[in-house]
PDB file of C-alpha atoms in Angstrom:
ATOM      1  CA  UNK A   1     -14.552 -52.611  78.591  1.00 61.00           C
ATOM      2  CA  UNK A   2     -17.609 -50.179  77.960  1.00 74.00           C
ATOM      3  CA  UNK A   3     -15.075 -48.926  74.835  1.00 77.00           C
ATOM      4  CA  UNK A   4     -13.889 -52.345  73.779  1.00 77.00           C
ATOM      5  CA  UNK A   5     -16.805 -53.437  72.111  1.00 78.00           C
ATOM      6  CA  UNK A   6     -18.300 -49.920  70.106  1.00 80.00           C
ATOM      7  CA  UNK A   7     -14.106 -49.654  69.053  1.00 80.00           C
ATOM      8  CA  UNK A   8     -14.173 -53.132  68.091  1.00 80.00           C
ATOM      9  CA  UNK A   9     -17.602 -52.654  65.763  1.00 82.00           C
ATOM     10  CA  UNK A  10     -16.303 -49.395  64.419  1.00 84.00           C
ATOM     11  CA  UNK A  11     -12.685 -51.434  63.327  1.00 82.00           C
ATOM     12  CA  UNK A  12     -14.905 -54.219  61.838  1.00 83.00           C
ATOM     13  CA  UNK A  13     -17.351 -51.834  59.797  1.00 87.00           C
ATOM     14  CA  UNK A  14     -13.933 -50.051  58.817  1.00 87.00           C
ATOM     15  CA  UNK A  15     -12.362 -53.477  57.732  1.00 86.00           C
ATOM     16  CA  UNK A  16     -15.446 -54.657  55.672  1.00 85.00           C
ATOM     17  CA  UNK A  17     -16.240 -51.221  53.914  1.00 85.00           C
ATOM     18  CA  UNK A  18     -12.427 -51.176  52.773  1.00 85.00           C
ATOM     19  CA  UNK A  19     -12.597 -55.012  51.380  1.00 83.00           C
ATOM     20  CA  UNK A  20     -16.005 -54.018  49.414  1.00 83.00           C
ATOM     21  CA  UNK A  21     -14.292 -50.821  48.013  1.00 85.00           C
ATOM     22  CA  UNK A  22     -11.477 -52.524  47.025  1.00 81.00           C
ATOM     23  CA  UNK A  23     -13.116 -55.531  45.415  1.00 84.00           C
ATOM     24  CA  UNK A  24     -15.504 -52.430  43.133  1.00 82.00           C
ATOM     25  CA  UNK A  25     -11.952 -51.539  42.868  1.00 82.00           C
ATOM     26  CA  UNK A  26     -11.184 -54.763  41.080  1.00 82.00           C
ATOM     27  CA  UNK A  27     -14.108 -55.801  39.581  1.00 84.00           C
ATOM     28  CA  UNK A  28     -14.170 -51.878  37.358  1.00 83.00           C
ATOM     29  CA  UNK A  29     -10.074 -52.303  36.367  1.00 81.00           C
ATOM     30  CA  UNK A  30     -11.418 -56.175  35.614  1.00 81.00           C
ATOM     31  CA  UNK A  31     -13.889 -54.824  33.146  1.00 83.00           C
ATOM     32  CA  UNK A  32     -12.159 -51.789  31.595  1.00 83.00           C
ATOM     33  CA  UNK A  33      -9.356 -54.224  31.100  1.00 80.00           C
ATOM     34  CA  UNK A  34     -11.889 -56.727  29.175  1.00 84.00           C
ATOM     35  CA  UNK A  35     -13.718 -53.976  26.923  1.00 82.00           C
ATOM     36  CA  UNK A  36     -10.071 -52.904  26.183  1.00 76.00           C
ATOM     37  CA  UNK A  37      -9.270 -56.375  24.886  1.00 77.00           C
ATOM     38  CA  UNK A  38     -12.056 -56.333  22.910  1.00 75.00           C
ATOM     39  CA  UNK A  39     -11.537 -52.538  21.566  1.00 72.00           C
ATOM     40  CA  UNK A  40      -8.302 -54.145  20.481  1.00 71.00           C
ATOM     41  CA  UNK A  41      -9.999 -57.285  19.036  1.00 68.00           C
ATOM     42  CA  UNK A  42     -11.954 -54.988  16.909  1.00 63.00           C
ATOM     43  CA  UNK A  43      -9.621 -52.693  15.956  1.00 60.00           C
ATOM     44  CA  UNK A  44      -7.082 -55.779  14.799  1.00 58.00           C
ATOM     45  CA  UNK A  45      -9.753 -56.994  12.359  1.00 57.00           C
ATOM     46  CA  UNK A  46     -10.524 -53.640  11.131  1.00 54.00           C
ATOM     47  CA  UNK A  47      -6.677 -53.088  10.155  1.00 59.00           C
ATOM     48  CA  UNK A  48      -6.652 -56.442   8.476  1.00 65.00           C
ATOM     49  CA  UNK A  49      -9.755 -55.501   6.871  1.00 78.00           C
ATOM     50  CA  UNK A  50      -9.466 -54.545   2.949  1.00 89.00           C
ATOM     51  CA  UNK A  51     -11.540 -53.709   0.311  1.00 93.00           C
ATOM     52  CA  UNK A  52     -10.936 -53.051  -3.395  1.00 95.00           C
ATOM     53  CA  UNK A  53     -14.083 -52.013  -6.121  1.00 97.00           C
ATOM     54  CA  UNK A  54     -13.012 -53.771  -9.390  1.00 97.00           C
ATOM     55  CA  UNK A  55     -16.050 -52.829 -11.355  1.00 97.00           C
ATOM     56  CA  UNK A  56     -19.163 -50.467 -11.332  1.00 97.00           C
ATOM     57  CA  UNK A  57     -21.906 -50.499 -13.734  1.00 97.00           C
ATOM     58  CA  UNK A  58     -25.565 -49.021 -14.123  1.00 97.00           C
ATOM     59  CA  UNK A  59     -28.085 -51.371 -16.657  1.00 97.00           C
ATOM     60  CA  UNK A  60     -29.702 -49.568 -19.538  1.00 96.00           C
ATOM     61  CA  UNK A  61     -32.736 -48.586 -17.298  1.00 96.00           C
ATOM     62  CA  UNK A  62     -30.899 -46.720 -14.585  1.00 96.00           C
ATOM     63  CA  UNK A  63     -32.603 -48.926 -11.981  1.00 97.00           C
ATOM     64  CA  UNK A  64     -30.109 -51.363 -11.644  1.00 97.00           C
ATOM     65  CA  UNK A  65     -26.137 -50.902 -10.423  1.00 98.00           C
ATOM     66  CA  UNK A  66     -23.820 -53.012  -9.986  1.00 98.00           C
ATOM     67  CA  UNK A  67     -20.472 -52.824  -8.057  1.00 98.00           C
ATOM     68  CA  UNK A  68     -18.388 -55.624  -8.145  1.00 98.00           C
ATOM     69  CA  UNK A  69     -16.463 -55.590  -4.639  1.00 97.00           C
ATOM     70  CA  UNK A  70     -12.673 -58.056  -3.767  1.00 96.00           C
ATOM     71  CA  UNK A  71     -11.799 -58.835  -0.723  1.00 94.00           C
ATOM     72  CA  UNK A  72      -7.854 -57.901  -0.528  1.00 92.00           C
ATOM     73  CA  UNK A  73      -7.726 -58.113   3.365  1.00 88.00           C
ATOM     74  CA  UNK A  74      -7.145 -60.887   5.735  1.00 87.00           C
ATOM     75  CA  UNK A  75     -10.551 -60.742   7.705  1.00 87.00           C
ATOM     76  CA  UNK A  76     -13.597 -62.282   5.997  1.00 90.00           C
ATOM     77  CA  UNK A  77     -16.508 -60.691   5.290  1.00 91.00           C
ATOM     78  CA  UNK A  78     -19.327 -63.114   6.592  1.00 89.00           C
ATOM     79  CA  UNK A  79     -22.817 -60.763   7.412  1.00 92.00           C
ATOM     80  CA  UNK A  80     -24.139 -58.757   5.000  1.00 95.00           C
ATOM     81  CA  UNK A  81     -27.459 -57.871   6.472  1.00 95.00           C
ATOM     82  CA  UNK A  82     -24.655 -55.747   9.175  1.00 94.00           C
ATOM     83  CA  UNK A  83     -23.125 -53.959   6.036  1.00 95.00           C
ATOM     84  CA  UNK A  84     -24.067 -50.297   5.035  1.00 96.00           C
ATOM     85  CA  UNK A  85     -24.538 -49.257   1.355  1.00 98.00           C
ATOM     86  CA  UNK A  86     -24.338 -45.414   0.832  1.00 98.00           C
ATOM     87  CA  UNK A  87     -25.448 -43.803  -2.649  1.00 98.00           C
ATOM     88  CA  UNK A  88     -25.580 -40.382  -4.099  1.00 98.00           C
ATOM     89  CA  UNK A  89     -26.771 -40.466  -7.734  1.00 98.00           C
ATOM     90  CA  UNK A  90     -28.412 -37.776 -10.133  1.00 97.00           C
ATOM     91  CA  UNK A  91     -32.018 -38.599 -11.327  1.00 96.00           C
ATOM     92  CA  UNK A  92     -34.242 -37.088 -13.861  1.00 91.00           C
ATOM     93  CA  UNK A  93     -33.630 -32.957 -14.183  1.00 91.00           C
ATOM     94  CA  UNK A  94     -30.546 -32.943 -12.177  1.00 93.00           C
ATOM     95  CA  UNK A  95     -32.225 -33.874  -8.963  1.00 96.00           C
ATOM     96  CA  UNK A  96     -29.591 -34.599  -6.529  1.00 98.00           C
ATOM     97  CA  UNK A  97     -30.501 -38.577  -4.240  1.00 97.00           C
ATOM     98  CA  UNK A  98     -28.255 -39.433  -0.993  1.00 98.00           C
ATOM     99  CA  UNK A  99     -30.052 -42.587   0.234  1.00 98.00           C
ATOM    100  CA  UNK A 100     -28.939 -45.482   2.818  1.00 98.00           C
ATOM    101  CA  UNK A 101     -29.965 -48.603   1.036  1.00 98.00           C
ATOM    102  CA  UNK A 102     -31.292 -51.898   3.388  1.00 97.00           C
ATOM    103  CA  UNK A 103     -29.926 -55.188   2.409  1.00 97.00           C
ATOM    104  CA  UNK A 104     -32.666 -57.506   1.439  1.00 96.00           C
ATOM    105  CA  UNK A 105     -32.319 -61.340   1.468  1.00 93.00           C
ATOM    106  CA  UNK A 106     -35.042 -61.529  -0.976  1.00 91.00           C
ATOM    107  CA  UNK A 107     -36.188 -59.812  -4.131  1.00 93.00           C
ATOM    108  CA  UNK A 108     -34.259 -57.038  -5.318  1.00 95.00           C
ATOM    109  CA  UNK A 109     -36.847 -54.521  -4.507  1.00 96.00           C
ATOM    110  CA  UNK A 110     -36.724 -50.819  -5.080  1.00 96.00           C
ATOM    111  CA  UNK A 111     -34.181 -48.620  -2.572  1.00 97.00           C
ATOM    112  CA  UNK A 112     -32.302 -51.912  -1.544  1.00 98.00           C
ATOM    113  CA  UNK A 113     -29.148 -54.174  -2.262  1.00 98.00           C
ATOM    114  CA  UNK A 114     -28.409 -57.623  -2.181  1.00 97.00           C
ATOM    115  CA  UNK A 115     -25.449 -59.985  -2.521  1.00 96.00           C
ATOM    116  CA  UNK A 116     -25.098 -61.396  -6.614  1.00 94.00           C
ATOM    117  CA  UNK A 117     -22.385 -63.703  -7.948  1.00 94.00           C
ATOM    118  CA  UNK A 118     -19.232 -64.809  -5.566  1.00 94.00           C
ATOM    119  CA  UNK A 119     -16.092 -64.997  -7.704  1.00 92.00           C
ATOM    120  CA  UNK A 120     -13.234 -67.808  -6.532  1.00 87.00           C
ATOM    121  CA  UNK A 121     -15.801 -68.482  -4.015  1.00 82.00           C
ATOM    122  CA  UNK A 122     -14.028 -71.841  -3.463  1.00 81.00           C
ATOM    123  CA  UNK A 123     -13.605 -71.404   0.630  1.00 82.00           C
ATOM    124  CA  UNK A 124     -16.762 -71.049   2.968  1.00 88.00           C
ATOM    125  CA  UNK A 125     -19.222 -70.320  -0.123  1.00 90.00           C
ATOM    126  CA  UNK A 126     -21.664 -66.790   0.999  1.00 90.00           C
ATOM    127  CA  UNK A 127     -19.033 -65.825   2.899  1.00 92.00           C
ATOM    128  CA  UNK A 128     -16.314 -63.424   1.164  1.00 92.00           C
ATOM    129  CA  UNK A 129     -12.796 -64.785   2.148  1.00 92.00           C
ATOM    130  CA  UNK A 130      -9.235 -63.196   0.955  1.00 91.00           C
ATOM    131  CA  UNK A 131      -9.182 -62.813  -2.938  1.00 92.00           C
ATOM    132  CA  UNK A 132     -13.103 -63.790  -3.697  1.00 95.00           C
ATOM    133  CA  UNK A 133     -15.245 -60.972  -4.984  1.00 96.00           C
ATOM    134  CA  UNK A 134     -18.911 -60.522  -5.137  1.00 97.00           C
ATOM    135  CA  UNK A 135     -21.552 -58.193  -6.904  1.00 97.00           C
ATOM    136  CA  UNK A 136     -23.015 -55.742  -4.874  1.00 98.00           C
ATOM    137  CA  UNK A 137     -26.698 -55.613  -6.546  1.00 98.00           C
ATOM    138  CA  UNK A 138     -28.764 -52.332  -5.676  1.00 98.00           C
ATOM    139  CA  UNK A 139     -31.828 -51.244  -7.057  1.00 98.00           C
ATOM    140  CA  UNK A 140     -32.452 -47.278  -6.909  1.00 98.00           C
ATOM    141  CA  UNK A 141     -36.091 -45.788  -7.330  1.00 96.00           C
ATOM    142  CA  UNK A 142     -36.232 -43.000  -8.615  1.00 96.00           C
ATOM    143  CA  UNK A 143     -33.527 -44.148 -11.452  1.00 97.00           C
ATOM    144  CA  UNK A 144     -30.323 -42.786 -12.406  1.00 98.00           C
ATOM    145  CA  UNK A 145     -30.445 -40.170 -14.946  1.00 97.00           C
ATOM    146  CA  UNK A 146     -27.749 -40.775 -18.095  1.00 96.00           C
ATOM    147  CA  UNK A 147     -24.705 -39.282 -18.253  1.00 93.00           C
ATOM    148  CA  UNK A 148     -23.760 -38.513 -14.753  1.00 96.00           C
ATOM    149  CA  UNK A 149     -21.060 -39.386 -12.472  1.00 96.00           C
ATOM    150  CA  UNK A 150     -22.328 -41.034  -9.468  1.00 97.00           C
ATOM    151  CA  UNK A 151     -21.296 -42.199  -6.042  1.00 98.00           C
ATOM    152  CA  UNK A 152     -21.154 -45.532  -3.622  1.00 98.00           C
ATOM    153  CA  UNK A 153     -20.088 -46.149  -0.067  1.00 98.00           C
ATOM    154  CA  UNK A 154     -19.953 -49.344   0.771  1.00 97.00           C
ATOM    155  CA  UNK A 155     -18.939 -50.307   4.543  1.00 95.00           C
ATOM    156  CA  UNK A 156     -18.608 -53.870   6.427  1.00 91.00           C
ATOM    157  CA  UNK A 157     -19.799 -54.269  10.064  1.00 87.00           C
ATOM    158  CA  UNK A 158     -16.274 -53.767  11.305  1.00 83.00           C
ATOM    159  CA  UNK A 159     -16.567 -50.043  10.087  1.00 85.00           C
ATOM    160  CA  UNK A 160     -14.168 -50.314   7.143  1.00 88.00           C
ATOM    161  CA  UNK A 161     -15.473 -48.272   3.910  1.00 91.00           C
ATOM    162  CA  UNK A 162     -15.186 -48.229   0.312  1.00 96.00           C
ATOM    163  CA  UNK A 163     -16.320 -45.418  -2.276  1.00 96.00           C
ATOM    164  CA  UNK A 164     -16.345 -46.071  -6.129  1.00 97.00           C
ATOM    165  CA  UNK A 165     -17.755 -43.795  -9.203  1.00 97.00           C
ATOM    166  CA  UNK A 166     -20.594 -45.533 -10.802  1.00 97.00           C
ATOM    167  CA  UNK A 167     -21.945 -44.200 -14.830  1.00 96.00           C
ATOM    168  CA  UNK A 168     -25.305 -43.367 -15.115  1.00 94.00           C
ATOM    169  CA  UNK A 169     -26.954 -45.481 -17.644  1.00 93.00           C
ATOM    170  CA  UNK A 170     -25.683 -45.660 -21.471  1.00 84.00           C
TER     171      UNK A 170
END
């Protein structure tokens, strides 16, 4: 009897340290198991994620570009505050820019970019849907010089990218 009772503890701690490790067990595979459903999630709407520049223009002051940006893919493009814009542009005496641009809901101020015109925006208006295009409106300080070739990168919040060529101005 005087070993019944410290064997029967020591089978009891055994028993309830093995449920708890196998319900951390559980509960980790549980949540690997969700963040790989939504790695997939993601990486779905990435894939069915296309972009397409159709236009790129500077205005006569250099300040102003414009890149004119269709949406060719099956995932809509709905946040634009979550969106990167990338540029690398030439100013005056050949100085070289690479600048991250902020979006701006406001006022096109200088070193930012806002949303312009929708195109076929017939479906969910602000929001761009398969086949509707919008202007990409960025305002660069100091300008671009004229007669240089010029770079974009535009990217969505899902991590899909687009590059065009913009002129400097005429």
């Amino acid at each position: 009897m005087e070993n019944g009772l410290p064997a029967l503890l020591i089978a009891a701690i055994l028993m309830l340290s093995t449920v708890l490790m196998a319900r951390g067990g559980f509960l980790g595979a549980d949540a690997i198991g969700q963040s790989l459903r939504t790695s997939q999630t993601s990486y779905a709407q990435q894939n069915r994620t296309e972009l397409a520049v159709t236009s790129a223009s500077t205005d006569a002051t250099g300040a102003n570009v414009t890149i004119t940006v269709r949406n060719d893919g099956q995932t809509p493009v709905a946040d634009f505050s979550m969106m990167d814009v990338v540029v690398q542009y030439f100013g005056a005496g050949g100085a070289r820019y690479d600048k991250w641009l902020p979006y701006t809901s406001g006022p096109l101020a200088s070193d930012t970019w806002t949303t312009g015109t929708f195109t076929n925006d017939l479906f969910e208006p602000g929001i761009l849907n398969t086949g509707e295009s919008v202007q990409i409106l960025i305002r660069v300080n100091p300008v671009v010089a004229p007669a240089t070739t010029n770079l974009a990168v535009i990217g969505t919040e899902k991590g899909v990218t687009v590059q065009t060529y913009f002129p400097g101005p005429p």
